[in-house]
Short mmCIF file of C-alpha atoms in Angstrom, two decimals:
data_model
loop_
_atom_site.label_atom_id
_atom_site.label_comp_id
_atom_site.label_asym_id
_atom_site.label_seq_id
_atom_site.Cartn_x
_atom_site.Cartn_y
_atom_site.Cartn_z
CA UNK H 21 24.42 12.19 -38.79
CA UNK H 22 21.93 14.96 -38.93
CA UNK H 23 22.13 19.04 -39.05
CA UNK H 24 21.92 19.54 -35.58
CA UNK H 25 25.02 16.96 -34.85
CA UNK H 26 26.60 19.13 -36.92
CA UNK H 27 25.46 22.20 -35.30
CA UNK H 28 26.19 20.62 -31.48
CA UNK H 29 30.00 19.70 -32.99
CA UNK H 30 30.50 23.52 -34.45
CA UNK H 31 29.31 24.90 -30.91
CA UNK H 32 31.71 22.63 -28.91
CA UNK H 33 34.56 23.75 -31.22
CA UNK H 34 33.39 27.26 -30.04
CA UNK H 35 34.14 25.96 -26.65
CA UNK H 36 37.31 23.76 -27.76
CA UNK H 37 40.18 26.93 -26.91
CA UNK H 38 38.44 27.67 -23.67
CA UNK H 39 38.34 24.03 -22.58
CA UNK H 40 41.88 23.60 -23.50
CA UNK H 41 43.59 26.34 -21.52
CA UNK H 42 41.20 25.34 -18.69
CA UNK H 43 42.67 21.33 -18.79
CA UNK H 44 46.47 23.33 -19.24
CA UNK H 45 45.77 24.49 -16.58
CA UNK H 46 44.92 21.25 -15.15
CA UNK H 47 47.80 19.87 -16.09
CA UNK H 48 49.54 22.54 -14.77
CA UNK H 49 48.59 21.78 -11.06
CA UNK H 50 48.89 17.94 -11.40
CA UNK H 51 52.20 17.73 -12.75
CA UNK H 52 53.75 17.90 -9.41
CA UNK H 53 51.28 16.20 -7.72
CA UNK H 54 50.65 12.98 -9.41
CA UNK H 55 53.54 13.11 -12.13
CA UNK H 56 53.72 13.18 -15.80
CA UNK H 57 51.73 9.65 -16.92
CA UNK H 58 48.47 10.28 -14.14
CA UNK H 59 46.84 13.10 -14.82
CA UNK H 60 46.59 12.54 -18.88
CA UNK H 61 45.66 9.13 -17.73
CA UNK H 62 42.80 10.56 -15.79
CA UNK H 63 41.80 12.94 -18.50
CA UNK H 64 41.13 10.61 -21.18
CA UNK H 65 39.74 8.09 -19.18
CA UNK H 66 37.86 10.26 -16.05
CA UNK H 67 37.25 13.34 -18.76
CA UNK H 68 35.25 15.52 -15.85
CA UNK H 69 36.90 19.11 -14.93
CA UNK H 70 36.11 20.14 -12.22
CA UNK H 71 36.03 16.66 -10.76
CA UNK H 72 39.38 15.98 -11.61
CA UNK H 73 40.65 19.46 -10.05
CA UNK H 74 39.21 19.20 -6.77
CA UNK H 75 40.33 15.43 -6.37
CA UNK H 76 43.84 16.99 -7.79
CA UNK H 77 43.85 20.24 -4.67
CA UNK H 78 42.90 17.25 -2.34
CA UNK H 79 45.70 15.37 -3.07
CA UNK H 80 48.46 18.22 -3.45
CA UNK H 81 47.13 19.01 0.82
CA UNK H 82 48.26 15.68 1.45
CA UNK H 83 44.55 14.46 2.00
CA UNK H 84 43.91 11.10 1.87
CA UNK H 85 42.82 8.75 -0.93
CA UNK H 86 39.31 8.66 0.45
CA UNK H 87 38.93 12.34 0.86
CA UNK H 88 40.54 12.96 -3.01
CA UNK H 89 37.75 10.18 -4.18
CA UNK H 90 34.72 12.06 -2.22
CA UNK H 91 35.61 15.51 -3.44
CA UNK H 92 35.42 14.08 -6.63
CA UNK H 93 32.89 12.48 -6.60
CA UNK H 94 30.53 15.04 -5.37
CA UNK H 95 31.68 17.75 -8.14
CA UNK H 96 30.49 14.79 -10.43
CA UNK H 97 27.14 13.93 -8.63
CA UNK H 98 25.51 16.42 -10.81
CA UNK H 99 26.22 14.53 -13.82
CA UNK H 100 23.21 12.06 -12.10
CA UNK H 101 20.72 14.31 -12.66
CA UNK H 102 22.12 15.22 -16.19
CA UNK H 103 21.79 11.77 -16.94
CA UNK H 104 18.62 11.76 -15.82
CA UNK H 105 17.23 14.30 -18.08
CA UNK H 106 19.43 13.04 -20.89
CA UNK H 107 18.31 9.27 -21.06
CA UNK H 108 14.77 9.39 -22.38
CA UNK H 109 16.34 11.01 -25.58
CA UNK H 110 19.34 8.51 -26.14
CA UNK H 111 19.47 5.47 -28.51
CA UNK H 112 19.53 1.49 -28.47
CA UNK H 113 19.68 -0.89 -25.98
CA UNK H 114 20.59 0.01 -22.39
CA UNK H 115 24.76 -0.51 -22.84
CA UNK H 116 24.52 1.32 -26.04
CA UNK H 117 22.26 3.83 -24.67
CA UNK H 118 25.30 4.17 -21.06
CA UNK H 119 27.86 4.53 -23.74
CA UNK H 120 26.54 7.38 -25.59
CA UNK H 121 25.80 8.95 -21.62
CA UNK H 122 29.71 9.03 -21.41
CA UNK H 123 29.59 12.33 -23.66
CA UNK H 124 27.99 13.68 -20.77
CA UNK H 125 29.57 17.06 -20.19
CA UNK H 126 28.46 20.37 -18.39
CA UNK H 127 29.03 22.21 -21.64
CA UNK H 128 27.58 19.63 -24.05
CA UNK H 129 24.61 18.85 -21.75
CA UNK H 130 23.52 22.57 -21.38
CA UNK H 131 23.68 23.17 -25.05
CA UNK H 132 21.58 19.72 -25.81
CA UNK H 133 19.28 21.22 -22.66
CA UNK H 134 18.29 24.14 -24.23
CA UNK H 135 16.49 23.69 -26.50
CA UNK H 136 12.65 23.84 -26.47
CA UNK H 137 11.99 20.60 -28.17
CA UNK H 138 13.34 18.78 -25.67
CA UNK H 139 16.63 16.99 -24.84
CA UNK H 140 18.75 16.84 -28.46
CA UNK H 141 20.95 13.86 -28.35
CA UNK H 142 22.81 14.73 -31.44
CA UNK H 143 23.55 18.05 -30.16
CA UNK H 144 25.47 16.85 -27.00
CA UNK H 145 27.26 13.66 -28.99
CA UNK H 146 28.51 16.70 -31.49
CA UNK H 147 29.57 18.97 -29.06
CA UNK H 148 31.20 16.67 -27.33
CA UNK H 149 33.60 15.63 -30.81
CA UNK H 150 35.87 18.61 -30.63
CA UNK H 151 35.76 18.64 -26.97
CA UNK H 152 37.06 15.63 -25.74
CA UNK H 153 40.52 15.61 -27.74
CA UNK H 154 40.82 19.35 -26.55
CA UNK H 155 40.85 18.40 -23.22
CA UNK H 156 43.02 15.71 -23.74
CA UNK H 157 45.43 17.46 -25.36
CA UNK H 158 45.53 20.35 -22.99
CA UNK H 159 46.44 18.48 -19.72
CA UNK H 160 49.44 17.12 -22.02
CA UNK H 161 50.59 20.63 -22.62
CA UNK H 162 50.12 21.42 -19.26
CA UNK H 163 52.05 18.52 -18.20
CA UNK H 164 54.79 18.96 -20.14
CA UNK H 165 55.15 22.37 -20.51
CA UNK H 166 53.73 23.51 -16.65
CA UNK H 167 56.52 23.05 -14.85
CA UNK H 168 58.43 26.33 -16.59
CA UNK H 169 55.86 28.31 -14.89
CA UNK H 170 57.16 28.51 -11.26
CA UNK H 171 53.72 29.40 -9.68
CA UNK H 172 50.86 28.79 -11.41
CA UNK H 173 48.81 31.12 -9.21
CA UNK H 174 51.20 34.10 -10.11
CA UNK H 175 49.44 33.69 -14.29
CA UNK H 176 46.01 33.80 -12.38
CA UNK H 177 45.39 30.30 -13.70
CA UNK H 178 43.36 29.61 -10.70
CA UNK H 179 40.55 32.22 -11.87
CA UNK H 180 40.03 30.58 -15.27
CA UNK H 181 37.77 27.84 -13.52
CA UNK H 182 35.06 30.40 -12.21
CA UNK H 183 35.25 32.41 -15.70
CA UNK H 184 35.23 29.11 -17.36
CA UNK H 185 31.76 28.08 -15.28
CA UNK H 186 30.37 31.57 -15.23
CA UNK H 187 30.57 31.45 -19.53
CA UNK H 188 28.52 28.70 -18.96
CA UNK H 189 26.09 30.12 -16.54
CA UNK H 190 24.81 33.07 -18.43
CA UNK H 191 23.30 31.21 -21.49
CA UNK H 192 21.72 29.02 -18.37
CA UNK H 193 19.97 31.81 -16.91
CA UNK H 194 17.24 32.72 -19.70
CA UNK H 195 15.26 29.59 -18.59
CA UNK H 196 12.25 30.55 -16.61
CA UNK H 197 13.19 30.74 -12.81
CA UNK H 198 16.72 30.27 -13.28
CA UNK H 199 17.90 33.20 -12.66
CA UNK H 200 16.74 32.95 -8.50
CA UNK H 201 17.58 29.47 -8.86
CA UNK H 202 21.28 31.28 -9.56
CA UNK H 203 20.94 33.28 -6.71
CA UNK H 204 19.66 30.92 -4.10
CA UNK H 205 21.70 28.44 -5.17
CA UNK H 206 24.60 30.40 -5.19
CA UNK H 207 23.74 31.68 -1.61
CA UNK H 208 23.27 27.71 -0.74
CA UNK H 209 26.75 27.09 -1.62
CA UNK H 210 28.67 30.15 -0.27
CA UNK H 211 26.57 29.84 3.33
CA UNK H 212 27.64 25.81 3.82
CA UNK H 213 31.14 26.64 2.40
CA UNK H 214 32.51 27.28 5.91
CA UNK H 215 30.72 24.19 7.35
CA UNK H 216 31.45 21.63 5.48
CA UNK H 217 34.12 19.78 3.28
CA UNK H 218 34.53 21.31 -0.37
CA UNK H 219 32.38 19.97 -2.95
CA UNK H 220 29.52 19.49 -0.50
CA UNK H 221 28.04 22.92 -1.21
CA UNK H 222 28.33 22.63 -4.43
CA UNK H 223 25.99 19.64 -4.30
CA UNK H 224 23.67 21.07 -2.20
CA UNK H 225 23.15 24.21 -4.54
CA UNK H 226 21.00 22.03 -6.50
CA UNK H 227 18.53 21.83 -4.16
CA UNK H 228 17.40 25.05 -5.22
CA UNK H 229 16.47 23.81 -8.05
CA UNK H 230 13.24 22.40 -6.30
CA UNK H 231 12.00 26.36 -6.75
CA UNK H 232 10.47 25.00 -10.26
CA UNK H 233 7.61 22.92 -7.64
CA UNK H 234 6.52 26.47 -7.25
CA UNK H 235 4.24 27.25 -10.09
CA UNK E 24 52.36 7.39 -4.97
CA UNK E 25 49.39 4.46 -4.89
CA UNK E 26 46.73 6.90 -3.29
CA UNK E 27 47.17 9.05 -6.64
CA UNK E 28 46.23 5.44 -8.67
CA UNK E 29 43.85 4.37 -6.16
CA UNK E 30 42.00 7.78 -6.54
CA UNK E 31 42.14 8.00 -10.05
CA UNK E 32 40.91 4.56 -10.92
CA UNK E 33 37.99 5.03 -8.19
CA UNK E 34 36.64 7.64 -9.76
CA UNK E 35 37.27 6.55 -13.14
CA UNK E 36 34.76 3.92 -12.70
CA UNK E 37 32.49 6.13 -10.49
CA UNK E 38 32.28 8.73 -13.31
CA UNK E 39 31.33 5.88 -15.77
CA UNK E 40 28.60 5.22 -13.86
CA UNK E 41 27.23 8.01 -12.63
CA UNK E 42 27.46 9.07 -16.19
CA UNK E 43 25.35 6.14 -17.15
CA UNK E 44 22.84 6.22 -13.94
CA UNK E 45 20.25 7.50 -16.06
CA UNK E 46 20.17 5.01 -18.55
CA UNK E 47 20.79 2.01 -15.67
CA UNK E 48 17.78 4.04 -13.52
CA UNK E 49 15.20 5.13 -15.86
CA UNK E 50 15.30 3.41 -18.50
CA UNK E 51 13.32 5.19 -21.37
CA UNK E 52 10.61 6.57 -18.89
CA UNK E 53 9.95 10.23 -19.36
CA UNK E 54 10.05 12.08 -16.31
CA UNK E 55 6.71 13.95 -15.13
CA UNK E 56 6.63 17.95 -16.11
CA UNK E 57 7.04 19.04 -11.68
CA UNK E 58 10.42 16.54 -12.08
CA UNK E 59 11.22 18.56 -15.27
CA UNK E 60 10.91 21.97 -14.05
CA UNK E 61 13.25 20.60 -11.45
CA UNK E 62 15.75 19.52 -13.45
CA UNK E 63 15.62 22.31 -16.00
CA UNK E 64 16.78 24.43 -12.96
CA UNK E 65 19.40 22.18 -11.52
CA UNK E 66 22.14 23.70 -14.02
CA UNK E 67 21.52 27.04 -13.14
CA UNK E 68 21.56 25.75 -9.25
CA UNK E 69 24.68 24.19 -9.68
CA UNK E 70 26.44 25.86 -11.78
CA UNK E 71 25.79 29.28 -9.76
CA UNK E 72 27.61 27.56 -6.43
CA UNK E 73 31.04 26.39 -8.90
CA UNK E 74 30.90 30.35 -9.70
CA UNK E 75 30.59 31.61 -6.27
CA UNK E 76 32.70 28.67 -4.44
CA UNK E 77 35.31 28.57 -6.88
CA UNK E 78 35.76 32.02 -7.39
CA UNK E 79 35.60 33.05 -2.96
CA UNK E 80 36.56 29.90 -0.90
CA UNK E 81 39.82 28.62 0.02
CA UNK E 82 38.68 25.16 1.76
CA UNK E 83 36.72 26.04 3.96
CA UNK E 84 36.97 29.79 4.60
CA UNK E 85 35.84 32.29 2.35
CA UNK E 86 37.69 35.07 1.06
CA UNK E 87 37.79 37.87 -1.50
CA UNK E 88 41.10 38.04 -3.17
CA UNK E 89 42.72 38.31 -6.73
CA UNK E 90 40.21 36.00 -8.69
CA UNK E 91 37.20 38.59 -7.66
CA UNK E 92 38.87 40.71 -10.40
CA UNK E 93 39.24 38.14 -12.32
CA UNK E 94 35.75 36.72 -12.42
CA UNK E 95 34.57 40.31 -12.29
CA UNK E 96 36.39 41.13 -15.66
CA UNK E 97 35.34 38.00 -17.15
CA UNK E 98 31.83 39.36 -16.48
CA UNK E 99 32.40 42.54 -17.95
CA UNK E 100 34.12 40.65 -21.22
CA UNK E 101 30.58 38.39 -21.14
CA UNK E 102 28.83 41.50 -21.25
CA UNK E 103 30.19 42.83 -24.50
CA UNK E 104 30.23 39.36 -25.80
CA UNK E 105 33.89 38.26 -26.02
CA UNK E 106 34.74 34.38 -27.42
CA UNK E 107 34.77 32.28 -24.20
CA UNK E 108 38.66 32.05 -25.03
CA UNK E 109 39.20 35.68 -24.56
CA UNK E 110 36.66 35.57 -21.56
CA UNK E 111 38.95 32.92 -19.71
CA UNK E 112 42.66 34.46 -20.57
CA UNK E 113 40.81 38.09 -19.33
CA UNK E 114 39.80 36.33 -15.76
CA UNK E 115 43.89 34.91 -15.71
CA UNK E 116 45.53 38.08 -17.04
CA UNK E 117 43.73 40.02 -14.80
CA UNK E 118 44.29 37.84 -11.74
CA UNK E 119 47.53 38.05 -12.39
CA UNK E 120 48.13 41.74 -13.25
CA UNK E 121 45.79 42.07 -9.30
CA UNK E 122 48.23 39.86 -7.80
CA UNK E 123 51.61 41.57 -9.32
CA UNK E 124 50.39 44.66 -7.67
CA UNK E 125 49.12 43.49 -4.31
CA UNK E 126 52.32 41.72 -4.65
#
């Protein structure tokens, strides 16, 4: 493996503490929910944050199934597009080249993103190393150890998911037209919020990313 | 209990692959420079609405409570370029501390 493997795997371990309290935190909420075995289940197999919260605040209102699977779902549809931009730079044959899209995070994809040589597929595979085992490891805490905190919202655990995002905004926003892609995107979300069901505006942000047609 | 499995293993598999669509999809194509300008903007986009929605709804109704403070300090920590650890506990301590005397 190459230098900048190396260099993606020392920036996720940057991110490794953050992403840990944030999947505590997690674990934390789902305890009670969905018991001890489920939500560590989900984490090392489903590995998606804010995925795995929303379909986790569906479930604790007593929605159904279907609903839990949609809000999921739609937090993750933005991994499509990731993919998207991603494939052209993986390795090997097709199955080899879906495998290594499972590293696939927000985190590791931004940092492999932004560059200006391109996509670096090393980058995201590295940063994804100390990453995955982090998160892992932090919905077991917050399994086991969660339930001595009586209400998670009273430790303002429910504000570490916007800091956690907004960490990974900022870095985001030096790209050409970004930053009123922030703002109109933003303003996409927070307008449909009342409208529809959650996770739908969050979707439909993207569309303000079709402000880079302008030239 | 079973709509907790049901949900998890549907979007197990759903993650897996939308996480390989773009492999399955494109293939090796490049995409054209209009598609990436798009899609150079979509994290920005996106991640912009988990800021806003996560930090001001509840459902569907929007509100302005405790984690404004929080996401507000974590933008202040940003800004004098704290570890993304200390920017996260920041956001929760002072979430809580809000809450405690709101309380």
């Amino acid at each position: 493996m190459s230098g900048t493997f190396w260099a993606g795997a020392r920036a996720g371990l940057s991110f490794a503490p953050g992403v840990f309290v944030l999947s505590a935190s997690f674990g934390a909420v789902a305890q009670p929910v969905m018991g001890v075995v489920a939500p560590i289940l989900m984490s090392v197999l489903q590995y998606a944050g804010s995925s795995q919260l929303a379909a986790t605040a569906v479930l604790a209102a007593d929605g159904s199934a279907a609903a839990a699977i949609a809000a999921g779902v739609m937090l993750n549809a933005r991994f499509l597009p990731m993919s998207v931009v991603a494939a052209p730079a993986l390795r090997g044959s097709r199955l080899r080249r879906s495998i290594e899209a499972q590293t696939i995070v927000d985190t590791s994809w931004a940092l492999a993103a932004r560059g200006q040589a391109g996509f670096d597929r090393e980058v995201m595979l590295g940063a994804t190393l100390p990453q995955y085992p982090a998160w892992v490891l932090g919905t077991a805490t917050g399994v086991l150890f969660g339930g001595l905190l009586e209400d998670p919202r009273a430790f303002g655990l429910d504000a570490i998911v916007p800091a956690f995002f907004l960490a990974l905004l900022v870095p985001e926003s030096k790209r050409r037209g970004a930053v009123a892609a922030c703002l109109l995107g933003g303003a996409i979300a927070l307008a449909l919020t009342p409208v529809l069901p959650p996770g739908l505006p969050v979707l439909l942000a993207s569309a303000a990313a079709l402000i880079g047609l302008r030239r | 209990m079973s709509r907790i499995w049901v949900t998890i293993g549907a979007l197990v598999l759903l993650t897996l692959l939308i996480r390989a669509s773009g492999p399955l999809i494109m293939g090796t194509r490049k995409l054209s420079e209009k598609a990436d300008a798009v899609i150079g903007l979509l994290a920005p986009a996106l991640l912009a609405g988990l800021v806003l929605t996560e930090a001001f709804a509840i459902g569907k109704s929007l509100v302005v409570d405790a984690r404004a403070v929080g996401l507000g300090c974590a933008a202040l920590a940003m800004a004098l370029r704290a570890p993304l650890l200390v920017v996260v506990l920041i956001a929760a301590a002072a979430t809580a501390a809000t809450r405690a005397v709101l309380a």
